Amino acid sequence: MAAGDVDIHPISRSPPSSEPKVARKLNPYSGGYTENRARGGPRAFFHALGISKEDQKKPQVGVVSVAWTGNPCNVHLAGLGETVIKSIQNKDMNAFAAHTVGVSDNLVQLTDMMSYSLPSRDLIADSMEMAICASQYDAGVLIPGCDKNMPAALMAAARYNRPTIIVYGGASYPGQIKEDCPALGYKAGDDINIGTTWESWGGVLKNRITDANYEDILEHACPGAGSCGGLFTANSMATVIEVIGMSLPYSSCTPAISPEKEAECTRIGGVLRNLMEQDIKPLDIMTKQAFVNAITVTNILGGSTNVVLHLLAVARSAGVDLKIEEFQTIASRTPFLGNLSPSGKYTMSDLHKVGGVPAVIKYLLDNTSLLDGSCMTITGKTLAENVAHVPELDFATQDVIRPLHNPVKATGHLSILKGNIAPDGCVAKITGKEGLRFEGTAMVFENEALVLDAVGDGTIVPGTVVVITYRGPVGAPGMPEQLTATAALYGAGLSKVTALITDGRFSGATTGFCIGHVCPEAARGGPIGAVRTGDKIIIDAVNMTIDVVISDDLMASRMGEWKERPLKHTRGVLFRYARDVKDASHGAYTD
Ligand code: FES
């Protein structure tokens, strides 16, 4: 590599071998890109932007947000970005805003457009990488706000590996239902959230709730800007980012619309300057032990199954060796303490009120050996140093987090099951509330909408195992979430007496006996495609198995009948995604 060239794919953990020394002399805090920007054309453009010759020698920071006014999770991100830019300028650096595309999972539920959701993770990561690398920025601030935004920011930071801070847009506050809704067990004034709206839809399908209750829920579930408020995927991944050390303490649970979120943004310039001076890069922070810490806290709190998928992909971007089986190893030694929606009662803003993720980290560091407090973070301090002086969880006054001696469940809720339906693994969220074993009769669908029809006409009965196939990364494509199916089962009063298995995904808002990410997927010849309506299925969350009870000969015979289907798309982003994507047990990544 010639002097002045930039390594734009720094998967290797070793520092670049030929950093531009002249540029470092010009500005010791620059990542080395000043020299590349000091030629004729770029300098003219910076003058066009109103940046003087002297100011052009300052470090340049890319502030890349998933700002988008069509989604409450993203609507406020441009504003947060402006505050971040001012804080960077106040620390004598240049800052430039860029934006990426975004997809709202909630807006695409139950449509074929859900196929765009997971691919958007990789597209956002690609955009962030491109925004920072192509403009030769010395550092980055990434501002995500919705499900796929979050892992994308980690993936991008790992790939370009320049000093970076991730600022989470923050969760919305919960809404409050105005009237009693006995069918769903709500009283007037109870907190509700986006998950409630899909459950109420299931209630409508079965005529269990009134139109007035339904409208009441839709009108009040989402009171303003911010991501979906429970411990769903965006908040689970925000927690992961904070525990890994790539965001400031409290970033994950500070509400979107709060003075504290604004204050977090005003701190970014100083924290980033320190990161640059110390030359602490994402791969110094995103170590294997940091991933283990993040998986541990996900199990402590009860986070989304999507964390498994996303962390496998992030690990790939970071060059960290992480295997799906390690999620089970960590879950088996980690108690489940969170009383957070969807499996529990509270939202992220409630967690914030009782001390947030820092208080949880401190509790675990002080009382267990589950976390490694020596991991470096973006503050330039270790995880343990960050929380050394934060207030402790007060178990006398709060029940958002339960004490270690009285867990929700003695082991973590994320389970990796294997069996003749999923020889390469699948992911279940077993909170204990749905039981540890389910035995039932398969009813096979290839489409979530058909499940809703079957819920509506009463075809799905207690004891049914709903099997939704061809919903994987290649088959659907894009591994769509099956939230409306699970929420409809819940709303119809069937969630405790049925189970659902799919090679697609689940929303972080899903509750009930649900198993997703089945590998290999049906579209790749996986045995889930050989399950037939009427087959007996046994799910055993003690022995971590998932099997269809048929003979090996019958399974082999059915598998022999399988024929590969052509890809659903022949051009565009969904074609490229289905062509390139790896299986879910490796994170469904494309790079
Ligand atoms: Fe954005 Fe739920 S749709 S977090």
Tab-separated table of N, CA and C and ligand atoms in Angstrom, residues 71 73-74 103-107 145-147 168 194 226-228 232-235, ligand 1:
chain	number	residue	atom	x	y	z
A	71	ASN	N	-40.973	7.699	10.163
A	71	ASN	CA	-41.010	6.635	11.169
A	71	ASN	C	-40.680	7.241	12.534
A	73	CYS	N	-39.328	6.092	15.077
A	73	CYS	CA	-38.020	5.682	15.590
A	73	CYS	C	-36.902	6.574	15.043
A	74	ASN	N	-37.143	7.164	13.865
A	74	ASN	CA	-36.078	7.885	13.162
A	74	ASN	C	-36.349	9.371	12.991
A	103	VAL	N	-35.654	1.211	7.187
A	103	VAL	CA	-36.919	0.476	7.020
A	103	VAL	C	-37.546	0.348	8.397
A	104	SER	N	-38.832	0.615	8.501
A	104	SER	CA	-39.541	0.443	9.770
A	104	SER	C	-40.212	-0.918	9.790
A	105	ASP	N	-39.778	-1.781	10.698
A	105	ASP	CA	-40.401	-3.107	10.771
A	105	ASP	C	-41.898	-3.006	11.026
A	106	ASN	N	-42.273	-2.068	11.851
A	106	ASN	CA	-43.688	-1.956	12.178
A	106	ASN	C	-44.516	-1.571	10.956
A	107	LEU	N	-43.973	-0.717	10.104
A	107	LEU	CA	-44.736	-0.263	8.937
A	107	LEU	C	-44.859	-1.342	7.863
A	145	GLY	N	-31.686	4.380	15.099
A	145	GLY	CA	-32.870	4.545	15.939
A	145	GLY	C	-33.895	3.443	15.854
A	146	CYS	N	-33.738	2.471	14.967
A	146	CYS	CA	-34.756	1.430	14.785
A	146	CYS	C	-34.046	0.082	14.677
A	147	ASP	N	-34.813	-0.993	14.561
A	147	ASP	CA	-34.250	-2.337	14.719
A	147	ASP	C	-32.946	-2.580	13.961
A	168	TYR	N	-27.512	6.214	20.350
A	168	TYR	CA	-28.840	5.629	20.098
A	168	TYR	C	-29.903	6.728	20.158
A	194	ILE	N	-46.423	-0.768	21.216
A	194	ILE	CA	-46.697	-1.233	19.852
A	194	ILE	C	-47.122	-2.705	19.831
A	226	GLY	N	-39.359	8.080	18.965
A	226	GLY	CA	-38.566	7.087	19.678
A	226	GLY	C	-38.896	5.692	19.178
A	227	SER	N	-37.992	4.782	19.435
A	227	SER	CA	-38.216	3.413	18.976
A	227	SER	C	-39.257	2.736	19.857
A	228	CYS	N	-39.754	1.598	19.397
A	228	CYS	CA	-40.764	0.850	20.144
A	228	CYS	C	-40.260	0.617	21.571
A	232	PHE	N	-37.738	-4.657	22.935
A	232	PHE	CA	-37.840	-5.319	21.648
A	232	PHE	C	-36.453	-5.252	20.988
A	233	THR	N	-36.419	-5.398	19.660
A	233	THR	CA	-35.099	-5.561	19.039
A	233	THR	C	-34.236	-4.302	19.119
A	234	ALA	N	-34.804	-3.136	18.813
A	234	ALA	CA	-33.979	-1.923	18.821
A	234	ALA	C	-33.389	-1.695	20.213
A	235	ASN	N	-34.215	-1.828	21.231
A	235	ASN	CA	-33.717	-1.594	22.589
A	235	ASN	C	-32.776	-2.704	23.053
B	1	FES	FE1	-38.579	0.961	14.898
B	1	FES	FE2	-40.021	-0.851	16.337
B	1	FES	S1	-40.389	-0.155	14.267
B	1	FES	S2	-38.095	0.073	16.826
